[in-house]
Short mmCIF file of C-alpha atoms and ligand atoms in Angstrom, two decimals:
data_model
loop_
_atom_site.label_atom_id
_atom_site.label_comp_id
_atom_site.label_asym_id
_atom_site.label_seq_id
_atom_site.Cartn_x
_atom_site.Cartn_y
_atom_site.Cartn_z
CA UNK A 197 67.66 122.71 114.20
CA UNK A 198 71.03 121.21 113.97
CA UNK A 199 72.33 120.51 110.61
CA UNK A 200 75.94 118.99 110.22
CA UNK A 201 76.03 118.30 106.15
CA UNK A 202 79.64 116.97 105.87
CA UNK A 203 81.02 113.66 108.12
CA UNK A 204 83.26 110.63 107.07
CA UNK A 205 82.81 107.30 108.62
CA UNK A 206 85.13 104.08 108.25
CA UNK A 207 83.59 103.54 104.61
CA UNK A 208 86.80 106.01 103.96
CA UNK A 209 88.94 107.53 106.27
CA UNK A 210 86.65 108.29 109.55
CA UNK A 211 87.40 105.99 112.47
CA UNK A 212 83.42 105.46 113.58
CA UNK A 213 81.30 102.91 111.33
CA UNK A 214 78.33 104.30 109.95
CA UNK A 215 75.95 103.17 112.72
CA UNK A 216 78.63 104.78 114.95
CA UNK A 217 78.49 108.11 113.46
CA UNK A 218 74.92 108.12 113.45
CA UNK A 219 74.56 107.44 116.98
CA UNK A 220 77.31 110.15 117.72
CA UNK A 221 75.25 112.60 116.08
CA UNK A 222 72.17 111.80 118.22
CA UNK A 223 74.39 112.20 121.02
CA UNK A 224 75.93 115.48 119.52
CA UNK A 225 72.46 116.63 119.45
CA UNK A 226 71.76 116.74 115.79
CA UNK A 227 68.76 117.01 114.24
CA UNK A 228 70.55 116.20 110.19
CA UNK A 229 73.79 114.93 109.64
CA UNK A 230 74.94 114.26 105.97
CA UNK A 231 77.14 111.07 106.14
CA UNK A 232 80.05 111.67 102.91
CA UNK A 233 82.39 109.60 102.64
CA UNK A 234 85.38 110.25 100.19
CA UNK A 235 84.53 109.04 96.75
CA UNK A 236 82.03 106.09 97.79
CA UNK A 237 78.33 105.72 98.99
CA UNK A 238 79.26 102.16 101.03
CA UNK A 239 78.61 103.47 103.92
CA UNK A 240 74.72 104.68 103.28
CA UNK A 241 72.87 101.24 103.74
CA UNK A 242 74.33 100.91 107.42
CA UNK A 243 73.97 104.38 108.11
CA UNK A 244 70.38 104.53 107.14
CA UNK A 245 69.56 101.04 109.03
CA UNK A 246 71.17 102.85 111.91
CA UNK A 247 68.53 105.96 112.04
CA UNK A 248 65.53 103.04 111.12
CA UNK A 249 66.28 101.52 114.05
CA UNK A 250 66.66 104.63 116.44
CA UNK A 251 64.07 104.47 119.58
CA UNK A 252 60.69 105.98 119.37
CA UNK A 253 61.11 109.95 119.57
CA UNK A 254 64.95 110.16 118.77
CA UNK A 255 64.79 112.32 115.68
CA UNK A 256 67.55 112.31 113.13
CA UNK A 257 68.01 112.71 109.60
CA UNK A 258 70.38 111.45 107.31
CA UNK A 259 71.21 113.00 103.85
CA UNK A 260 73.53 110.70 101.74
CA UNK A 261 76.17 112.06 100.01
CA UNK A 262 79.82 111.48 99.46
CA UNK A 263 82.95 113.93 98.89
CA UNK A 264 84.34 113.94 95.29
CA UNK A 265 88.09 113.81 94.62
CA UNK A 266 88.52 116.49 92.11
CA UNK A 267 91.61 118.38 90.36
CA UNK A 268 91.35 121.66 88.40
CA UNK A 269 95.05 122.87 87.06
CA UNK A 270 97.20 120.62 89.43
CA UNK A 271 95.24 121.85 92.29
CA UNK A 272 93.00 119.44 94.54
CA UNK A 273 89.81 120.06 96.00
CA UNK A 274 86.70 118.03 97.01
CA UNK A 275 83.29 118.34 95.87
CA UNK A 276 80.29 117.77 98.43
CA UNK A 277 77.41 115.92 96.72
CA UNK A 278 74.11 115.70 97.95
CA UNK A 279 70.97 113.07 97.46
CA UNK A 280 71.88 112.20 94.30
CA UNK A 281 70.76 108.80 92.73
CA UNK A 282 73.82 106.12 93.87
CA UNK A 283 72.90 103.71 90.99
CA UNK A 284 73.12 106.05 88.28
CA UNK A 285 75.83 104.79 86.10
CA UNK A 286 77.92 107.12 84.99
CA UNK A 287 79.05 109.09 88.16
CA UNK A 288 78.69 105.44 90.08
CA UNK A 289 81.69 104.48 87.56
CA UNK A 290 83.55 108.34 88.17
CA UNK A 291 83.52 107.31 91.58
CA UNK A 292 84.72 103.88 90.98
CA UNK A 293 87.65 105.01 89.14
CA UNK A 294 89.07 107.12 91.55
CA UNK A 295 88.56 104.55 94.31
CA UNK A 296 90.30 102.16 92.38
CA UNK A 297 93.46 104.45 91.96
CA UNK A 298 93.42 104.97 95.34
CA UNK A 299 94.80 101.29 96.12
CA UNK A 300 97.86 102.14 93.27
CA UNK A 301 98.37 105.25 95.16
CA UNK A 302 98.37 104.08 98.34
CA UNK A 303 100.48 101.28 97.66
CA UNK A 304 103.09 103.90 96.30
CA UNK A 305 102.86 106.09 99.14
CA UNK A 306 104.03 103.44 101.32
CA UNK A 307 106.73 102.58 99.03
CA UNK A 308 108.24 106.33 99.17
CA UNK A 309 107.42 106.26 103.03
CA UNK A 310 109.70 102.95 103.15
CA UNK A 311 112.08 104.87 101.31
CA UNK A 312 112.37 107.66 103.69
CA UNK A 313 113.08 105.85 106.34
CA UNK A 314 110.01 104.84 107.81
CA UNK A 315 108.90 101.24 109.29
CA UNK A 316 105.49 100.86 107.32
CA UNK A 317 103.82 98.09 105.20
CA UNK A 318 100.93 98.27 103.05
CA UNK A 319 99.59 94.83 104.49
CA UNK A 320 99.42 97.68 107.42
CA UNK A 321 97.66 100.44 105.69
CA UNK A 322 95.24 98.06 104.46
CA UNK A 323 94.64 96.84 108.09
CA UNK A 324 93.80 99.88 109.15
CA UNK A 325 91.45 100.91 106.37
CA UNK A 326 89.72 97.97 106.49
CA UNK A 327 86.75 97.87 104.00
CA UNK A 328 86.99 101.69 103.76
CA UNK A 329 88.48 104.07 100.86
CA UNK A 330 92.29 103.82 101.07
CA UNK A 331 93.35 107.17 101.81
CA UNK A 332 96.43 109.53 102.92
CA UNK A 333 94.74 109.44 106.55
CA UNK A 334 95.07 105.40 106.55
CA UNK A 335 98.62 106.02 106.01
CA UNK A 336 99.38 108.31 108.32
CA UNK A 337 97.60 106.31 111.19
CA UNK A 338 100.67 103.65 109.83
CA UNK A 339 103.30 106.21 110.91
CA UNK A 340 101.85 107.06 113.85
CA UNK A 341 101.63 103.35 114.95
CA UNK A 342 104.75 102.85 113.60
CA UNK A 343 106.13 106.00 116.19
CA UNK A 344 107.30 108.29 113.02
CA UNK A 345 104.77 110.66 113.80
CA UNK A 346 102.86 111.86 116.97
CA UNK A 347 99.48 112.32 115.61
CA UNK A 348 97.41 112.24 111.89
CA UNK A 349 97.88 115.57 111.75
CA UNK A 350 102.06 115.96 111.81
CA UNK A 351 101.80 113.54 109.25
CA UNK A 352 100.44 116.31 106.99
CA UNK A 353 104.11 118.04 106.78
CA UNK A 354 105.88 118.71 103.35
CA UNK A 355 108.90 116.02 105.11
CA UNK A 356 105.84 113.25 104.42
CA UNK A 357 102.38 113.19 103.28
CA UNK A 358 101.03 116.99 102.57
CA UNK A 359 99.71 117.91 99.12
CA UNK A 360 103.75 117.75 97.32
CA UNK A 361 105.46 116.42 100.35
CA UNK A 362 108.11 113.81 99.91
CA UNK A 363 106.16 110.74 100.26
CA UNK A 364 102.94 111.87 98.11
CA UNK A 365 101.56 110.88 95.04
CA UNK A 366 98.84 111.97 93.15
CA UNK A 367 95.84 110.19 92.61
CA UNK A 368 93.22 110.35 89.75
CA UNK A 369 91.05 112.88 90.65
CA UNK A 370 88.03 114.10 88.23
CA UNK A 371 87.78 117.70 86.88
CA UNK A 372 85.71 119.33 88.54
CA UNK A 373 83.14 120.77 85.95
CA UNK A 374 82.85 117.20 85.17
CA UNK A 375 81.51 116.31 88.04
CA UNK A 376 79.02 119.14 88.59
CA UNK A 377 77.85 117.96 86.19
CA UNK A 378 77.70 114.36 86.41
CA UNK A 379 76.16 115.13 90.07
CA UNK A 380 73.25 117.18 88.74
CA UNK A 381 72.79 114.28 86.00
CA UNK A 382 72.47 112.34 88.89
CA UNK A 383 70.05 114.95 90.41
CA UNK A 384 72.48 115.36 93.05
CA UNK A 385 73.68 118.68 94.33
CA UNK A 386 77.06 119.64 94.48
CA UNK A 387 78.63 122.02 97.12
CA UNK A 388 82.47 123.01 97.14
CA UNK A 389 84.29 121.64 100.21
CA UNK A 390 86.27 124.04 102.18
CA UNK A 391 87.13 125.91 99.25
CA UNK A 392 89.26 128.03 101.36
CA UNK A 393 91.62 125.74 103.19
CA UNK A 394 95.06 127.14 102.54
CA UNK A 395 96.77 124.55 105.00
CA UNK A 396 96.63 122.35 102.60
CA UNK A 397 98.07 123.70 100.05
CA UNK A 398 97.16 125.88 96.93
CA UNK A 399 93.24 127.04 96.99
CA UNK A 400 91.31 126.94 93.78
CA UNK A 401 91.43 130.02 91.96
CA UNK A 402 88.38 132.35 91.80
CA UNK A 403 87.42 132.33 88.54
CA UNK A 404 87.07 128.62 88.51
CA UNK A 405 84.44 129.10 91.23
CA UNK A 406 82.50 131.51 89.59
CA UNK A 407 82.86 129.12 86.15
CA UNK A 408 81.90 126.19 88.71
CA UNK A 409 78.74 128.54 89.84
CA UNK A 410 77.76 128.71 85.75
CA UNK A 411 78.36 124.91 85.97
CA UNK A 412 75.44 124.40 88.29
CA UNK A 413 77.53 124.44 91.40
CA UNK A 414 74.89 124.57 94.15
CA UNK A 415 76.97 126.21 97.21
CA UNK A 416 80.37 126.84 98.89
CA UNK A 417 81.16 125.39 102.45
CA UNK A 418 82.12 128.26 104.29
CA UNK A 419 81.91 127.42 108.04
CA UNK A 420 84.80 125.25 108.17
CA UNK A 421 87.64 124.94 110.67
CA UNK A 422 90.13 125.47 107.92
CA UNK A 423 88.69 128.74 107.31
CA UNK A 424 89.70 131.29 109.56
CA UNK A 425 87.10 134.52 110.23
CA UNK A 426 88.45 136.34 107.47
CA UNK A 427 88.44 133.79 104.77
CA UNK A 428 84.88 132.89 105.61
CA UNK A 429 83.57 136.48 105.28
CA UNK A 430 85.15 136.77 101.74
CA UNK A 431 83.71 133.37 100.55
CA UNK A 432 80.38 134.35 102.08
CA UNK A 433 80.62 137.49 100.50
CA UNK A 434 81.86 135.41 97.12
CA UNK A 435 78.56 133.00 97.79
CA UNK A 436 76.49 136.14 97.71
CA UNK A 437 77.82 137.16 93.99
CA UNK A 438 77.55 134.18 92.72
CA UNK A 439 74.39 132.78 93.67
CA UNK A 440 75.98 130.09 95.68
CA UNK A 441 74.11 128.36 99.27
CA UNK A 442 76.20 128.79 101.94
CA UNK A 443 77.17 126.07 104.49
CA UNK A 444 78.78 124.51 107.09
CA UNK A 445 79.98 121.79 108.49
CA UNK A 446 82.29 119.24 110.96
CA UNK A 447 84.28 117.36 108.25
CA UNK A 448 84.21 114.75 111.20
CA UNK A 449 86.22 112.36 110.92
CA UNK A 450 86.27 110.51 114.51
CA UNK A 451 89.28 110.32 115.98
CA UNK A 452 91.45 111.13 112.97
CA UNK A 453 90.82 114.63 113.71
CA UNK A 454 90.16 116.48 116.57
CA UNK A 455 87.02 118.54 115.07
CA UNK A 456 83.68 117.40 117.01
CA UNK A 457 80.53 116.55 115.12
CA UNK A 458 78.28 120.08 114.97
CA UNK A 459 81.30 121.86 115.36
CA UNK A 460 80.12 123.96 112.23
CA UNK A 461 76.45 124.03 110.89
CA UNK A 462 74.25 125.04 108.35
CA UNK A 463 71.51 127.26 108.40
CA UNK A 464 67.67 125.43 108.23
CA UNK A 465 66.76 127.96 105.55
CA UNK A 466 69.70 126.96 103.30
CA UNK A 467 69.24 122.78 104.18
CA UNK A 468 65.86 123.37 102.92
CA UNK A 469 66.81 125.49 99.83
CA UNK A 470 69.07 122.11 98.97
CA UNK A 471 66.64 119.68 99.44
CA UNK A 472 64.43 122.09 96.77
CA UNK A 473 67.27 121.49 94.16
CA UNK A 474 67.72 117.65 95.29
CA UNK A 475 65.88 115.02 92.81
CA UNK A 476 68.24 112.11 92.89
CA UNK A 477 67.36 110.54 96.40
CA UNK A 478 65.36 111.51 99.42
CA UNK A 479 66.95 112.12 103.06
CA UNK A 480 66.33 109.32 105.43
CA UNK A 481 64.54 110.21 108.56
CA UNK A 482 63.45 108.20 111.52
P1 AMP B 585 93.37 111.64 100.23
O1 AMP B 585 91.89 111.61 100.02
O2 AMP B 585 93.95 110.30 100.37
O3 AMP B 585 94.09 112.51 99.24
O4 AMP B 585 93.58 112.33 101.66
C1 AMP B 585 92.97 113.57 101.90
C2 AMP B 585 92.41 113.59 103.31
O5 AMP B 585 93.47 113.76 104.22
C3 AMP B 585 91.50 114.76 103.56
O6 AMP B 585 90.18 114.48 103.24
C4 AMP B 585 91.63 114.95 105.06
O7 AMP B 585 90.78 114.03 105.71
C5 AMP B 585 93.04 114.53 105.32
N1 AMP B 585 93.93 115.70 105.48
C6 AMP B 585 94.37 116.53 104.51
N2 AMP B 585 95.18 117.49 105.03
C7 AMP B 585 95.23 117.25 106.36
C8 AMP B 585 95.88 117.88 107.46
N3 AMP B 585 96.66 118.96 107.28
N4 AMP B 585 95.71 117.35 108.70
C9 AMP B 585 94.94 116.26 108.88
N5 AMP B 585 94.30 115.63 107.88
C10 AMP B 585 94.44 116.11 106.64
ZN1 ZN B 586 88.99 112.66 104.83
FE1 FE B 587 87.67 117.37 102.16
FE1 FE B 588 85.79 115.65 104.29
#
């Protein structure tokens, strides 16, 4: 079994559509993918007409879930969520209000960008998003087409678009023990993305894990290419104490990053363990 429990499609900032990403994973050779997009579920009804329509004896599974914008003293980081019911109103309206803000923010981005220097227009940005979640990546695709930057990536320096950088601006972005808790009211369940990616700026502290964990946090993503060997044995060892799953995952996101679908999985043992605490939706399977 190959489970790949974290991948973005062009419902935010990934570059395939949802059908796309689903037949990538068939091709990747994945046997679940979890399709989570950044603060929205509009990519799910494509998605799951995608693995409907897959040929007699390709096997795939989808889990829905999205990636949750969050912000615990100043300090961002994204919460995985998990089958949890999409209609249920008051985390469908969480999610709407930092989706919202992200058009404001955008915009503003592009306004400091201009600012600096650099040839971009947020007629542009919005090209290049398309129907999707307007987000930091959308903007640096701008300055790469634009020729201020080589790739996504170098657009992720302190001189532009990194977590403080010249040209960024904040976002609203829910507390995080909020939305543990509004994904378990949604019987959702809620894993901490890459909690240990120091590249991109300050890491949550570990306290606020472990009060996360009391929350009803349901894992940590630990096999993540932001995580080098020694950060993943301490968060594993971290999961351990606190009672936390363990997983991991691509964070695909097409060709805005050079990570390859199944890059980093999850173990069958803990996908079914999630499903157990999962109420709010079911995965979709062929
Ligand atoms: P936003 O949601 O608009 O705040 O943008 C955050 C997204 O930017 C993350 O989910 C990543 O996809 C991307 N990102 C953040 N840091 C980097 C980086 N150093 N290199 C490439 N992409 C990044
Ligand atoms: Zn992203
Ligand atoms: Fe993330
Ligand atoms: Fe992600």
């Amino acid at each position: 079994m190959r489970i790949d429990l974290h991948a973005h499609s062009n419902a935010s900032d990934g570059t395939d559509s949802p059908a796309e990403l689903v037949a990538a994973a068939v091709a990747a050779g994945l046997d679940v993918v979890a399709l989570t997009d950044h603060d929205t579920v509009a990519g799910h009804a494509e998605a799951a007409g995608a693995v409907h329509a897959l040929p007699e004896g390709t096997r795939l599974t989808l889990v829905p879930g999205a990636e949750l914008s969050c912000v615990v003293g100043g300090v961002s980081m994204h919460l995985l969520a998990y089958l949890f019911d999409p209609e249920e109103p008051e985390f469908a309206r969480e999610r709407e209000l930092v989706r919202n803000d992200r058009f404001r923010r955008g915009e503003a981005i592009v306004e400091r960008c201009r600012a600096l220097g650099a040839d971009i227009t947020w007629e542009q940005v919005r090209r290049i998003a398309g129907a999707g979640s307007v987000g930091r990546p959308h903007i640096a695709s701008a300055l790469v087409e634009a020729g201020v930057v080589a790739t996504v990536s170098d657009a992720f320096t302190d001189e532009w678009l990194a977590n403080g950088g010249r040209a960024d601006v904040r976002k609203h972005e829910t507390d995080p023990l909020e939305a543990v808790r509004l994904v378990r009211a949604a019987g959702g369940v809620p894993v901490f993305a890459h909690p240990g990616a120091v590249k991109r700026g300050r890491t949550v502290p570990e306290q606020v894990i472990a009060d996360l964990a009391a929350a009803g946090l349901g894992g940590l993503e630990v096999d993540h290419t932001d995580h080098d060997e020694e950060t993943r044995a301490h968060l594993r060892g971290l999961a351990g104490e606190l009672g936390l799953l363990v997983t991991g995952s691509s964070d695909y996101h097409g060709g805005r990053k050079v990570v390859r679908l199944g890059e980093h999985t999850t173990h069958p043992e803990v996908y079914e363990a999630l499903l157990a605490q999962a109420s709010g939706a079911k995965p979709i399977g062929k």
